CSV table of C-alpha atoms in Angstrom, one decimal:
chain,number,residue,atom,x,y,z
A,202,MET,CA,-6.4,-11.1,21.7
A,203,ASN,CA,-6.9,-7.4,22.6
A,204,ALA,CA,-8.0,-4.7,20.6
A,205,HIS,CA,-7.9,-0.9,20.9
A,206,ALA,CA,-8.7,2.0,18.8
A,207,GLU,CA,-8.6,5.8,18.9
A,208,TYR,CA,-9.6,8.3,16.3
A,209,PHE,CA,-8.0,11.5,15.6
A,210,THR,CA,-9.4,14.7,13.7
A,211,PHE,CA,-7.4,17.1,11.7
A,212,ASN,CA,-8.5,20.3,10.2
A,213,THR,CA,-5.7,22.0,8.5
A,214,ASP,CA,-5.3,25.6,7.6
A,215,ARG,CA,-4.1,24.7,3.9
A,216,ARG,CA,-5.5,22.4,1.6
A,217,ARG,CA,-2.5,20.4,1.5
A,218,GLU,CA,-0.5,19.4,4.8
A,219,TYR,CA,2.1,16.8,5.9
A,220,ILE,CA,1.6,15.9,9.6
A,221,ASN,CA,4.1,13.9,11.5
A,222,ILE,CA,1.7,11.5,13.8
A,223,THR,CA,4.6,9.2,15.2
A,224,ASP,CA,4.2,10.2,18.6
A,225,ARG,CA,0.6,10.1,18.3
A,226,VAL,CA,0.6,6.5,17.2
A,227,ALA,CA,3.0,5.6,19.6
A,228,GLN,CA,0.8,6.8,22.5
A,229,VAL,CA,-1.9,4.8,21.3
A,230,VAL,CA,0.1,1.7,21.2
A,231,ALA,CA,1.3,2.5,24.8
A,232,ALA,CA,-2.1,2.9,25.7
A,233,SER,CA,-3.3,-0.2,24.5
A,234,GLY,CA,-1.1,-2.1,26.7
A,235,ILE,CA,-0.3,-4.6,23.6
A,236,GLN,CA,3.1,-6.1,23.7
A,237,GLU,CA,3.0,-8.1,20.4
A,238,GLY,CA,0.9,-7.2,17.5
A,239,MET,CA,0.3,-4.5,14.8
A,240,ALA,CA,-1.1,-1.1,14.7
A,241,LEU,CA,-3.1,-0.2,11.5
A,242,VAL,CA,-2.9,3.7,10.9
A,243,SER,CA,-5.9,4.5,8.6
A,244,ALA,CA,-7.3,7.7,7.0
A,245,MET,CA,-11.1,7.4,6.9
A,246,HIS,CA,-11.2,9.6,3.9
A,247,ILE,CA,-10.5,9.1,0.1
A,248,THR,CA,-8.6,12.3,-0.3
A,249,ALA,CA,-6.1,12.0,2.4
A,250,GLY,CA,-3.1,9.7,2.7
A,251,VAL,CA,-0.9,7.9,5.3
A,252,TYR,CA,2.7,7.0,4.7
A,253,VAL,CA,5.9,6.4,6.4
A,254,ASN,CA,9.1,8.6,5.2
A,255,ASP,CA,11.6,11.1,6.4
A,256,ALA,CA,10.8,13.9,8.8
A,257,GLU,CA,13.1,16.2,6.8
A,258,SER,CA,11.3,19.5,5.3
A,259,GLY,CA,13.0,19.1,1.9
A,260,ILE,CA,11.9,15.6,1.3
A,261,ILE,CA,8.5,16.7,2.4
A,262,ARG,CA,8.6,19.5,-0.3
A,263,ASP,CA,10.0,16.9,-2.7
A,264,ILE,CA,6.9,14.6,-1.8
A,265,GLU,CA,4.4,17.6,-2.6
A,266,GLU,CA,5.9,18.4,-5.7
A,267,TRP,CA,6.1,14.8,-6.9
A,268,LEU,CA,2.4,14.2,-5.9
A,269,GLN,CA,1.4,17.4,-8.1
A,270,ARG,CA,3.4,15.9,-11.2
A,271,LEU,CA,1.8,12.8,-10.9
A,272,ALA,CA,-1.4,13.5,-10.1
A,273,PRO,CA,-2.0,17.1,-10.9
A,274,GLU,CA,-4.3,19.8,-9.6
A,275,GLY,CA,-6.5,21.6,-12.2
A,276,PRO,CA,-7.1,19.4,-14.8
A,277,ASP,CA,-10.8,19.0,-15.7
A,278,TYR,CA,-11.2,15.7,-14.0
A,279,HIS,CA,-14.6,13.8,-15.0
A,280,HIS,CA,-15.1,13.9,-11.2
A,281,HIS,CA,-15.7,17.6,-11.2
A,282,ARG,CA,-18.9,17.4,-13.2
A,283,THR,CA,-20.6,16.2,-9.9
A,284,GLY,CA,-19.4,19.7,-8.4
A,285,GLU,CA,-16.3,18.7,-6.8
A,286,VAL,CA,-12.9,20.1,-7.8
A,287,ASN,CA,-10.9,17.6,-5.9
A,288,GLY,CA,-10.3,15.0,-8.2
A,289,ASP,CA,-6.6,15.5,-7.9
A,290,ALA,CA,-6.6,14.8,-4.1
A,291,HIS,CA,-8.3,11.3,-5.0
A,292,LEU,CA,-5.6,10.3,-7.2
A,293,LYS,CA,-2.9,11.6,-4.6
A,294,ASN,CA,-4.6,9.3,-2.2
A,295,LEU,CA,-4.3,6.2,-4.4
A,296,LEU,CA,-0.8,7.3,-5.4
A,297,ILE,CA,0.4,7.5,-1.7
A,298,GLY,CA,-1.9,4.9,0.1
A,299,HIS,CA,-4.2,5.4,2.8
A,300,GLU,CA,-2.9,3.3,5.6
A,301,VAL,CA,0.2,1.6,6.8
A,302,ILE,CA,0.6,-1.2,9.3
A,303,VAL,CA,3.2,-0.8,12.3
A,304,PRO,CA,4.5,-4.1,13.8
A,305,ILE,CA,4.8,-3.9,17.6
A,306,THR,CA,7.3,-5.7,19.6
A,307,ASP,CA,7.9,-5.7,23.4
A,308,GLY,CA,5.0,-2.9,23.4
A,309,ARG,CA,6.6,-0.4,21.2
A,310,MET,CA,6.4,0.3,17.5
A,311,ASP,CA,9.0,-1.7,15.7
A,312,LEU,CA,10.3,1.0,13.2
A,313,GLY,CA,13.5,1.6,11.6
A,314,ARG,CA,15.6,4.4,12.8
A,315,TRP,CA,14.4,6.9,10.1
A,316,GLN,CA,10.7,5.8,9.7
A,317,GLN,CA,8.2,8.5,10.8
A,318,ILE,CA,4.4,8.1,10.3
A,319,TYR,CA,2.7,10.9,8.3
A,320,TYR,CA,-0.8,12.2,7.8
A,321,ALA,CA,-1.1,13.7,4.4
A,322,GLU,CA,-4.1,15.9,3.8
A,323,PHE,CA,-4.9,16.5,0.1
A,324,ASP,CA,-8.3,18.4,0.7
A,325,GLY,CA,-8.2,19.7,4.1
A,326,GLN,CA,-9.8,23.1,5.5
A,327,ARG,CA,-12.4,20.9,7.1
A,328,PRO,CA,-12.7,18.1,9.7
A,329,LYS,CA,-10.9,14.8,8.5
A,330,ARG,CA,-10.7,11.5,10.4
A,331,LEU,CA,-8.1,8.8,11.1
A,332,ILE,CA,-8.1,5.8,12.8
A,333,VAL,CA,-5.4,4.0,14.8
A,334,LYS,CA,-6.3,0.4,15.5
A,335,VAL,CA,-4.1,-2.0,17.5
A,336,LEU,CA,-4.6,-5.9,17.8
A,337,GLY,CA,-2.6,-8.1,19.7
A,338,GLU,CA,-1.8,-9.4,23.0
B,279,MET,CA,-2.9,-15.3,20.2
B,280,ASN,CA,0.8,-16.2,19.0
B,281,ALA,CA,3.5,-13.7,17.5
B,282,HIS,CA,6.7,-14.3,16.0
B,283,ALA,CA,9.4,-11.9,14.3
B,284,GLU,CA,12.6,-12.3,12.4
B,285,TYR,CA,14.8,-9.7,11.0
B,286,PHE,CA,16.8,-9.9,7.7
B,287,THR,CA,19.3,-7.5,6.8
B,288,PHE,CA,20.5,-6.9,3.1
B,289,ASN,CA,24.0,-5.5,1.7
B,290,THR,CA,23.3,-5.3,-2.1
B,291,ASP,CA,26.3,-5.0,-4.3
B,292,ARG,CA,24.3,-2.3,-6.5
B,293,ARG,CA,22.4,0.7,-5.6
B,294,ARG,CA,19.5,-0.8,-6.7
B,295,GLU,CA,18.3,-4.6,-6.5
B,296,TYR,CA,15.3,-6.6,-6.5
B,297,ILE,CA,15.5,-9.7,-4.2
B,298,ASN,CA,13.0,-12.3,-4.0
B,299,ILE,CA,12.1,-13.1,-0.6
B,300,THR,CA,9.4,-15.4,-0.9
B,301,ASP,CA,11.1,-18.7,0.4
B,302,ARG,CA,12.5,-16.8,3.5
B,303,VAL,CA,9.2,-15.5,4.3
B,304,ALA,CA,7.7,-19.1,4.2
B,305,GLN,CA,10.4,-20.2,6.4
B,306,VAL,CA,9.4,-17.4,8.9
B,307,VAL,CA,5.8,-18.5,8.5
B,308,ALA,CA,6.8,-22.1,9.1
B,309,ALA,CA,8.9,-21.3,12.1
B,310,SER,CA,6.1,-19.5,13.8
B,311,GLY,CA,3.8,-22.5,13.7
B,312,ILE,CA,1.2,-20.3,13.2
B,313,GLN,CA,-2.0,-21.9,11.3
B,314,GLU,CA,-4.1,-19.1,10.7
B,315,GLY,CA,-3.2,-15.3,10.7
B,316,MET,CA,-1.3,-12.9,8.9
B,317,ALA,CA,2.6,-12.0,8.1
B,318,LEU,CA,3.6,-8.5,7.6
B,319,VAL,CA,6.7,-8.1,5.6
B,320,SER,CA,8.2,-4.5,5.8
B,321,ALA,CA,11.3,-2.5,5.1
B,322,MET,CA,12.6,-0.9,8.1
B,323,HIS,CA,14.0,1.9,5.7
B,324,ILE,CA,12.6,4.9,3.8
B,325,THR,CA,14.8,4.2,0.6
B,326,ALA,CA,13.5,0.6,0.3
B,327,GLY,CA,10.3,-1.3,-0.7
B,328,VAL,CA,8.4,-4.6,-0.6
B,329,TYR,CA,6.1,-5.6,-3.3
B,330,VAL,CA,4.4,-8.7,-4.7
B,331,ASN,CA,4.9,-9.4,-8.3
B,332,ASP,CA,6.2,-11.8,-10.8
B,333,ALA,CA,9.4,-13.8,-10.6
B,334,GLU,CA,10.2,-12.9,-14.4
B,335,SER,CA,13.4,-11.0,-15.2
B,336,GLY,CA,11.6,-9.0,-18.0
B,337,ILE,CA,9.1,-7.6,-15.8
B,338,ILE,CA,11.8,-6.7,-13.1
B,339,ARG,CA,13.3,-4.8,-15.9
B,340,ASP,CA,9.9,-3.0,-16.6
B,341,ILE,CA,9.6,-2.1,-13.0
B,342,GLU,CA,13.0,-0.7,-12.9
B,343,GLU,CA,12.8,1.2,-15.9
B,344,TRP,CA,9.2,2.4,-14.6
B,345,LEU,CA,10.6,3.6,-11.3
B,346,GLN,CA,13.1,5.3,-13.0
B,347,ARG,CA,10.8,7.2,-15.3
B,348,LEU,CA,8.1,8.1,-12.5
B,349,ALA,CA,10.8,8.7,-9.8
B,350,PRO,CA,13.9,9.6,-11.4
B,351,GLU,CA,17.2,9.8,-10.1
B,352,GLY,CA,19.4,12.9,-10.6
B,353,PRO,CA,16.8,15.8,-10.5
B,354,ASP,CA,18.0,18.3,-7.8
B,355,TYR,CA,15.7,17.2,-5.1
B,356,HIS,CA,15.3,19.7,-2.2
B,357,HIS,CA,16.2,16.7,0.0
B,358,HIS,CA,19.8,17.0,-1.4
B,359,ARG,CA,20.3,20.2,0.4
B,360,THR,CA,20.9,18.1,3.5
B,361,GLY,CA,24.0,16.4,1.8
B,362,GLU,CA,22.1,13.3,0.8
B,363,VAL,CA,21.7,12.2,-2.8
B,364,ASN,CA,19.0,9.6,-2.5
B,365,GLY,CA,15.8,11.8,-3.1
B,366,ASP,CA,14.8,9.5,-5.9
B,367,ALA,CA,14.9,6.2,-3.7
B,368,HIS,CA,12.3,7.9,-1.3
B,369,LEU,CA,10.1,8.5,-3.7
B,370,LYS,CA,10.6,5.0,-5.1
B,371,ASN,CA,9.9,3.8,-1.7
B,372,LEU,CA,6.5,5.5,-1.8
B,373,LEU,CA,5.4,4.7,-5.1
B,374,ILE,CA,6.1,0.8,-4.7
B,375,GLY,CA,5.1,1.0,-0.9
B,376,HIS,CA,7.3,-0.4,2.0
B,377,GLU,CA,5.3,-3.5,3.0
B,378,VAL,CA,2.8,-6.3,2.3
B,379,ILE,CA,0.5,-8.2,4.4
B,380,VAL,CA,0.4,-11.9,3.5
B,381,PRO,CA,-2.5,-14.2,4.6
B,382,ILE,CA,-1.8,-17.4,6.5
B,383,THR,CA,-4.1,-20.5,6.0
B,384,ASP,CA,-3.5,-24.0,7.4
B,385,GLY,CA,0.0,-22.8,8.1
B,386,ARG,CA,1.2,-21.5,4.9
B,387,MET,CA,1.2,-18.3,3.1
B,388,ASP,CA,-2.1,-18.2,1.1
B,389,LEU,CA,-0.8,-16.6,-2.0
B,390,GLY,CA,-1.8,-17.0,-5.9
B,391,ARG,CA,0.1,-19.1,-8.1
B,392,TRP,CA,2.2,-16.1,-9.7
B,393,GLN,CA,2.7,-13.8,-6.4
B,394,GLN,CA,6.2,-13.5,-5.2
B,395,ILE,CA,7.4,-11.3,-2.6
B,396,TYR,CA,10.2,-9.0,-3.4
B,397,TYR,CA,12.5,-6.9,-1.4
B,398,ALA,CA,13.2,-3.8,-3.5
B,399,GLU,CA,16.5,-1.9,-2.7
B,400,PHE,CA,16.6,1.6,-3.9
B,401,ASP,CA,19.7,2.7,-2.2
B,402,GLY,CA,21.8,-0.3,-1.2
B,403,GLN,CA,25.5,-0.8,-0.6
B,404,ARG,CA,25.3,-0.7,3.0
B,405,PRO,CA,23.3,-3.0,5.6
B,406,LYS,CA,19.4,-2.6,5.2
B,407,ARG,CA,17.0,-4.4,7.8
B,408,LEU,CA,13.4,-6.0,6.9
B,409,ILE,CA,11.1,-7.4,9.5
B,410,VAL,CA,8.7,-10.4,9.3
B,411,LYS,CA,6.0,-10.5,11.8
B,412,VAL,CA,3.5,-13.1,12.1
B,413,LEU,CA,0.6,-12.8,14.1
B,414,GLY,CA,-2.2,-15.4,14.6
B,415,GLU,CA,-2.9,-18.7,16.1
C,11,MET,CA,-8.4,-15.2,18.4
C,12,ASN,CA,-10.6,-16.2,15.5
C,13,ALA,CA,-10.0,-16.3,11.8
C,14,HIS,CA,-12.3,-16.7,8.8
C,15,ALA,CA,-11.5,-16.5,5.2
C,16,GLU,CA,-13.7,-16.4,1.9
C,17,TYR,CA,-12.6,-16.5,-1.7
C,18,PHE,CA,-14.3,-14.7,-4.6
C,19,THR,CA,-13.7,-15.2,-8.3
C,20,PHE,CA,-14.2,-12.7,-11.0
C,21,ASN,CA,-14.2,-13.3,-14.7
C,22,THR,CA,-14.8,-9.8,-16.2
C,23,ASP,CA,-16.4,-9.1,-19.8
C,24,ARG,CA,-13.6,-6.4,-20.6
C,25,ARG,CA,-9.8,-6.4,-19.9
C,26,ARG,CA,-10.2,-3.9,-17.4
C,27,GLU,CA,-13.2,-3.4,-14.8
C,28,TYR,CA,-13.9,-1.7,-11.6
C,29,ILE,CA,-15.9,-3.5,-9.3
C,30,ASN,CA,-17.4,-2.3,-6.0
C,31,ILE,CA,-16.9,-5.0,-3.5
C,32,THR,CA,-17.9,-3.3,-0.1
C,33,ASP,CA,-20.9,-5.2,0.4
C,34,ARG,CA,-19.2,-8.5,-0.4
C,35,VAL,CA,-16.5,-7.7,2.3
C,36,ALA,CA,-19.3,-6.5,4.9
C,37,GLN,CA,-20.9,-9.9,4.3
C,38,VAL,CA,-17.8,-11.6,5.0
C,39,VAL,CA,-17.1,-9.5,8.1
C,40,ALA,CA,-20.7,-10.3,9.3
C,41,ALA,CA,-20.1,-14.1,8.5
C,42,SER,CA,-16.9,-14.3,10.7
C,43,GLY,CA,-18.7,-13.1,13.9
C,44,ILE,CA,-15.6,-11.2,14.6
C,45,GLN,CA,-16.5,-8.1,16.7
C,46,GLU,CA,-12.7,-6.4,16.9
C,47,GLY,CA,-10.2,-7.0,14.4
C,48,MET,CA,-9.0,-6.5,11.1
C,49,ALA,CA,-10.0,-7.7,7.4
C,50,LEU,CA,-7.5,-8.3,4.8
C,51,VAL,CA,-9.0,-7.8,1.4
C,52,SER,CA,-6.3,-9.2,-1.2
C,53,ALA,CA,-6.1,-9.7,-5.0
C,54,MET,CA,-4.3,-13.4,-5.5
C,55,HIS,CA,-2.9,-12.1,-8.9
C,56,ILE,CA,-0.2,-9.7,-10.0
C,57,THR,CA,-2.4,-8.1,-12.7
C,58,ALA,CA,-5.2,-6.7,-10.5
C,59,GLY,CA,-5.7,-4.4,-7.7
C,60,VAL,CA,-7.6,-3.5,-4.4
C,61,TYR,CA,-8.3,0.1,-3.4
C,62,VAL,CA,-10.3,2.0,-1.4
C,63,ASN,CA,-11.9,5.4,-3.0
C,64,ASP,CA,-15.1,6.8,-4.2
C,65,ALA,CA,-18.3,4.9,-5.7
C,66,GLU,CA,-18.8,7.9,-8.4
C,67,SER,CA,-18.5,7.0,-12.2
C,68,GLY,CA,-16.2,10.4,-12.8
C,69,ILE,CA,-13.9,9.2,-10.5
C,70,ILE,CA,-13.6,5.8,-11.8
C,71,ARG,CA,-13.1,7.0,-15.1
C,72,ASP,CA,-10.3,9.6,-13.6
C,73,ILE,CA,-8.6,6.7,-12.2
C,74,GLU,CA,-8.5,4.6,-15.3
C,75,GLU,CA,-7.2,7.2,-17.5
C,76,TRP,CA,-4.8,8.2,-14.7
C,77,LEU,CA,-3.5,4.6,-14.8
C,78,GLN,CA,-3.2,4.3,-18.5
C,79,ARG,CA,-1.0,7.5,-18.1
C,80,LEU,CA,1.2,6.4,-15.6
C,81,ALA,CA,1.5,2.7,-16.7
C,82,PRO,CA,0.4,2.9,-20.3
C,83,GLU,CA,-0.8,0.0,-22.4
C,84,GLY,CA,1.1,-0.6,-25.4
C,85,PRO,CA,4.8,0.0,-25.1
C,86,ASP,CA,7.1,-3.2,-25.7
C,87,TYR,CA,7.8,-4.1,-22.2
C,88,HIS,CA,10.5,-6.6,-21.6
C,89,HIS,CA,8.2,-9.0,-20.2
C,90,HIS,CA,6.5,-9.4,-23.7
C,91,ARG,CA,9.6,-11.3,-24.8
C,92,THR,CA,7.8,-14.1,-22.8
C,93,GLY,CA,4.8,-14.1,-25.3
C,94,GLU,CA,2.8,-11.9,-22.5
C,95,VAL,CA,1.2,-9.0,-23.6
C,96,ASN,CA,0.2,-7.4,-20.2
C,97,GLY,CA,3.0,-5.8,-18.9
C,98,ASP,CA,1.0,-2.5,-18.3
C,99,ALA,CA,-1.5,-4.7,-15.8
C,100,HIS,CA,1.6,-5.6,-13.8
C,101,LEU,CA,2.7,-1.9,-13.3
C,102,LYS,CA,-1.0,-0.9,-12.8
C,103,ASN,CA,-1.0,-3.4,-10.0
C,104,LEU,CA,2.0,-1.8,-8.5
C,105,LEU,CA,0.9,1.5,-8.8
C,106,ILE,CA,-2.7,1.2,-6.9
C,107,GLY,CA,-1.8,-1.7,-4.8
C,108,HIS,CA,-3.2,-5.4,-4.4
C,109,GLU,CA,-4.7,-5.3,-0.9
C,110,VAL,CA,-6.2,-3.3,1.7
C,111,ILE,CA,-6.7,-3.6,5.4
C,112,VAL,CA,-10.1,-2.8,6.8
C,113,PRO,CA,-10.4,-2.1,10.5
C,114,ILE,CA,-13.6,-4.0,12.3
C,115,THR,CA,-15.1,-2.5,15.4
C,116,ASP,CA,-18.2,-3.7,16.9
C,117,GLY,CA,-18.7,-6.3,14.1
C,118,ARG,CA,-18.6,-4.1,11.3
C,119,MET,CA,-16.2,-2.4,8.9
C,120,ASP,CA,-14.8,0.5,10.6
C,121,LEU,CA,-14.8,2.9,7.4
C,122,GLY,CA,-15.3,6.7,6.7
C,123,ARG,CA,-18.7,7.6,4.8
C,124,TRP,CA,-17.3,7.7,1.4
C,125,GLN,CA,-14.8,5.0,1.6
C,126,GLN,CA,-15.9,2.2,-0.7
C,127,ILE,CA,-13.6,-1.0,-1.7
C,128,TYR,CA,-13.0,-1.9,-5.3
C,129,TYR,CA,-11.4,-4.8,-7.0
C,130,ALA,CA,-9.6,-3.3,-10.0
C,131,GLU,CA,-9.1,-5.7,-12.8
C,132,PHE,CA,-6.5,-4.9,-15.3
C,133,ASP,CA,-5.9,-8.3,-17.4
C,134,GLY,CA,-9.6,-10.0,-17.1
C,135,GLN,CA,-11.5,-12.0,-19.3
C,136,ARG,CA,-10.6,-15.1,-17.3
C,137,PRO,CA,-11.0,-16.2,-13.7
C,138,LYS,CA,-9.1,-14.2,-11.2
C,139,ARG,CA,-9.4,-14.8,-7.5
C,140,LEU,CA,-9.3,-12.5,-4.3
C,141,ILE,CA,-9.2,-13.5,-0.6
C,142,VAL,CA,-11.0,-11.7,2.4
C,143,LYS,CA,-9.2,-12.9,5.7
C,144,VAL,CA,-10.7,-11.6,8.9
C,145,LEU,CA,-8.7,-11.8,12.1
C,146,GLY,CA,-9.9,-10.9,15.6
C,147,GLU,CA,-12.2,-12.0,18.2
C-alpha cells in the first residue's frame, strides 16, 4: 500500500467562496502514482466544506442561497457568546459536509462526467487548509 | 492491497426513486474476496444520492417529503437559465450526500442490524451510474 | 496493508446527546500501529450521527436547535404507523451524516486545530454501537 498527502491553503477575498479544485486533486492523484485506491479530500476547518457538484455559475448561486436559507447568517447563535460571529458557517459546514472520497481507477479519478470537486469557504479572508490524502497501490 | 470495482446503471421509471442496493453491494464485496477493508458506494452523478437508513416504506415517504420541503422542486433556480429544470435534484444530492463508506470485516459488510444502503434517484428516467469500489486485503 | 477495528457502545441518559469521541478515536489509531492511512468512524444505527465540529457548548446548543428546526420532533411521520416514534431521529441522521473519515499521517489523526469528532445520539436511552475501522500501513 502507498500513501501520499498534499495540503492546500486558501485565503479568499470574500467571506464565502466556492472554488473548483478538481484539477488540483487530479494532480495530487497523478503525483501519487497510485493506480487503484481512494483520495480523501477534506477541509481541515469547521467553517468550510467540500462537495461534489456542477461547475455551472447558476447552480453555485443556488447553492449559496440555499445554504443561506437553511443555515442563515445573522441570528444570534449561542456560539456568538464566545465573541465569534460565524455560527452560520459551522452549520453550513455540517449541512454540505467537510469531505468527500474519490475512487481512483487506472491511475485517475473515477468520477462521472459532471462531477466536479469544490472547496466551499464559509468564513474566509484568512488562511484555511485542506488535505488531499491518497491511499492505494 | 487489493482493489475491486463494479458499476451499476439505474434507469428509473419515475423522476424520483429510492432503491435498496444493500444486496448488490454485498455481492460486490463477496466477489472482491477482500476480508478487511472498506467499500465506497458512490453515485457518479450530481442529481442522485446514496444513503444508509431503514428499509421501511413509511420512512422512505418521510425522506421524500423532507427532501421536497428542504430542497423543493419548482422554484425558479438560477441553474434553470441553462435550460435545465433539475435545480432541486442538485440540492437534494447535496443534502443527502452522494456516497457512503461501508467497513468490511471478515469478508462481510460490517453494518448495524437496521442499516440498509439506498440509491436515491432525484432526476431519473435516463441511465445513471453508480460505482462500488472495494479496497483492502 | 493492516486493518484494525474497535467498537464502542453508548447508552445515553437523554434522548439526544452530543459526545466528544476524539480521544477515543485517537486511542484506536494509536493501538492500530498504522502510520499512514484512514480511520472510518461510523454509527451502526440509523438514528445517530457522527460529525466533525467544535467542542464549544454554545455551538452544540446551536446544532441541537438547528437539527430540531430542520428535522423536527413531533410531526406525525409516516414511519410512526409502525409504532415507532423516532421519525425525526432518522432525518437528523441523514442531515448530519452517520460517518466521517479521518486521515492518518505519521501515526496520528491529521485533523485541523479545531476539528473534534462527535457522536450525536438522536434516539438514545438504549445501547447503540459505533465502529472505528483503521486501514493503512
